[in-house]
mmCIF file of C-alpha atoms in Angstrom:
data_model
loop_
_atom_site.group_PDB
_atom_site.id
_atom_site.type_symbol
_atom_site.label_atom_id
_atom_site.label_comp_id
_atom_site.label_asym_id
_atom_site.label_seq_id
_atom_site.Cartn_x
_atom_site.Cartn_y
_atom_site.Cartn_z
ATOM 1 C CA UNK A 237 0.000 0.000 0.000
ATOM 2 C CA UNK A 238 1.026 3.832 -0.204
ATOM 3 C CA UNK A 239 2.073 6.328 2.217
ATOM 4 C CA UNK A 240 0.198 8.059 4.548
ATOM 5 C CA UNK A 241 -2.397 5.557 5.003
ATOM 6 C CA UNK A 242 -5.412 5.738 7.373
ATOM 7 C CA UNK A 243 -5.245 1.717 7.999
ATOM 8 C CA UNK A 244 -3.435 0.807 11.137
ATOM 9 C CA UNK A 245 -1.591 -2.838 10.378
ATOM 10 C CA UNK A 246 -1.397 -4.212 14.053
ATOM 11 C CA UNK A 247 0.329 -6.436 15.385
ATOM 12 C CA UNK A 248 -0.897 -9.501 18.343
ATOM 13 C CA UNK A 249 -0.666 -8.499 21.428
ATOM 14 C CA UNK A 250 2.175 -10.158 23.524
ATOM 15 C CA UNK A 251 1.939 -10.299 27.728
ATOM 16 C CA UNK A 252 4.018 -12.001 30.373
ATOM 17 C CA UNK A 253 2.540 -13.020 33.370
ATOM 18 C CA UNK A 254 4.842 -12.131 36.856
ATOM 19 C CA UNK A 255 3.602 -14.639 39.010
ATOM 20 C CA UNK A 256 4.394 -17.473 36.460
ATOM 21 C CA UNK A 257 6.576 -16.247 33.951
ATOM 22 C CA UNK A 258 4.568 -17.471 30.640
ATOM 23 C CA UNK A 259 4.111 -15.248 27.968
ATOM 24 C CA UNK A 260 0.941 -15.369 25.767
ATOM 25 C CA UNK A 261 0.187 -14.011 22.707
ATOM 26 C CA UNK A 262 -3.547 -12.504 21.531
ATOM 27 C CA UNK A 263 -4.992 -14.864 19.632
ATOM 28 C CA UNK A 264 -9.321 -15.513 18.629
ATOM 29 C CA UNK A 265 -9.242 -17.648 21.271
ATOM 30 C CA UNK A 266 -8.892 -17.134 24.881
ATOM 31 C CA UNK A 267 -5.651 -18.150 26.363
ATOM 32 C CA UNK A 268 -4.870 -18.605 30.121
ATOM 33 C CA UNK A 269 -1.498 -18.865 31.801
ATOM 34 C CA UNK A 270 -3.163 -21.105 34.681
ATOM 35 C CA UNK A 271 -1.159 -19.711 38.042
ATOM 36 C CA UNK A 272 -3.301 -17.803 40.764
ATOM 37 C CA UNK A 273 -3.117 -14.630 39.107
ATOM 38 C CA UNK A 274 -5.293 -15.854 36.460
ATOM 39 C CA UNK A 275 -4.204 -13.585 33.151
ATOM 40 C CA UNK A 276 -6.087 -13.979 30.594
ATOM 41 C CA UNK A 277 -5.426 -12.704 26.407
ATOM 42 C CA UNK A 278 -8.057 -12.809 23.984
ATOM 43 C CA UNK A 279 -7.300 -10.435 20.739
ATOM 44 C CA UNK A 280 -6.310 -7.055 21.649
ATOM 45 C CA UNK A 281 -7.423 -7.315 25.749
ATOM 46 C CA UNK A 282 -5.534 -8.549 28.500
ATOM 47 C CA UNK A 283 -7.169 -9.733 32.298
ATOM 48 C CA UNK A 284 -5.876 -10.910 35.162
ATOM 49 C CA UNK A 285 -6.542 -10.645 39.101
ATOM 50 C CA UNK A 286 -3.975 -8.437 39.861
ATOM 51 C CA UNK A 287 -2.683 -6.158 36.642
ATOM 52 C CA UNK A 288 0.358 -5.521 38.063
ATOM 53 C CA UNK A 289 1.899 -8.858 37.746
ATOM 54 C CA UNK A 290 1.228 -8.394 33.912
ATOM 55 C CA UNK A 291 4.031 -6.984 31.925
ATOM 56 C CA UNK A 292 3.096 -6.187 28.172
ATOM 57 C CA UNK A 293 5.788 -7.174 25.706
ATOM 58 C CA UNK A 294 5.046 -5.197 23.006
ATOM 59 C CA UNK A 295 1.614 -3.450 21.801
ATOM 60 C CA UNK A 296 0.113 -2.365 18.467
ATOM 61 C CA UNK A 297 2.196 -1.133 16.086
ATOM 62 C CA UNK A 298 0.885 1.983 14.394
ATOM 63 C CA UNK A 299 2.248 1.353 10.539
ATOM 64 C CA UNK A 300 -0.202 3.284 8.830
ATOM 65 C CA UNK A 301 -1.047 2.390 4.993
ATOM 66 C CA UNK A 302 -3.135 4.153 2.466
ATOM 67 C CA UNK A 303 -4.601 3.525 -1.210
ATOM 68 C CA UNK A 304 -5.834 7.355 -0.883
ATOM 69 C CA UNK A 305 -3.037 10.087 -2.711
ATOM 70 C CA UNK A 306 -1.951 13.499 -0.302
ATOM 71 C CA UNK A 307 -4.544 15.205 -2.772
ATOM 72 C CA UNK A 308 -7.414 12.909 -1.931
ATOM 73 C CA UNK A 309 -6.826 12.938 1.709
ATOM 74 C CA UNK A 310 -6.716 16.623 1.416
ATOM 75 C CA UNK A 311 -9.736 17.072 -1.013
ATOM 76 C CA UNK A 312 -11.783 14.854 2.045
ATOM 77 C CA UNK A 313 -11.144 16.745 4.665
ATOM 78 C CA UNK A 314 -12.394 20.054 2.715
ATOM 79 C CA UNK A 315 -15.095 18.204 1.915
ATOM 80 C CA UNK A 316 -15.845 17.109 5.293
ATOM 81 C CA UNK A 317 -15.058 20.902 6.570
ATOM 82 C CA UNK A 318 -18.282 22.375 4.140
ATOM 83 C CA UNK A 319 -21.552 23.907 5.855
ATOM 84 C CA UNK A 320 -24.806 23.177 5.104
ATOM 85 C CA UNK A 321 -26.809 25.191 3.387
ATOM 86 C CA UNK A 322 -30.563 25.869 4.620
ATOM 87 C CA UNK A 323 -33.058 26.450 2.390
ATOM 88 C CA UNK A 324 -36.650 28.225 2.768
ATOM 89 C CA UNK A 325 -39.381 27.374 0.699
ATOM 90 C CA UNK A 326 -42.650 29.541 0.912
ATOM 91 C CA UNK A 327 -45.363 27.184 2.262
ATOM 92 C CA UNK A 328 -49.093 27.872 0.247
#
């Protein structure tokens, strides 16, 4: 894709859990590392009982990818900046 895009590519999620030490990765499915603290990873959200055993490994990456040109992006956002106009018509 071009430049300047306005898709964000990310990235799983990654998480190590303190209490245990085993790192999980954000998947569909839920995953569990199984010690007391209970972390849990499903997609792009993270649980556990206590948050501060959880250490995040890395996070989304913001790689931004566009099919839209600098003069389309710019033309939209004029667009998006007009008023609209209000028109009376005479009731009979």
């Amino acid at each position: 894709m071009k430049e300047g895009s306005h898709y964000k590519k990310m990235e799983s999620i990654k998480a190590r859990c303190r209490s245990c030490g085993k790192e999980l990765t954000g998947t569909s499915k839920v995953q569990s590392c199984g010690c007391p603290n209970q972390m849990m990873v499903v997609d792009d959200k993270i649980g556990a009982v206590d948050l501060g055993q959880v250490v995040m490994l890395n996070s989304y990456s913001s790689k931004k990818e566009t099919i839209l040109t600098h003069e389309d992006v710019q033309w939209q956002e004029e667009r998006r900046q007009r008023k609209v106009r209000k028109l009376d018509f005479e009731v009979r």
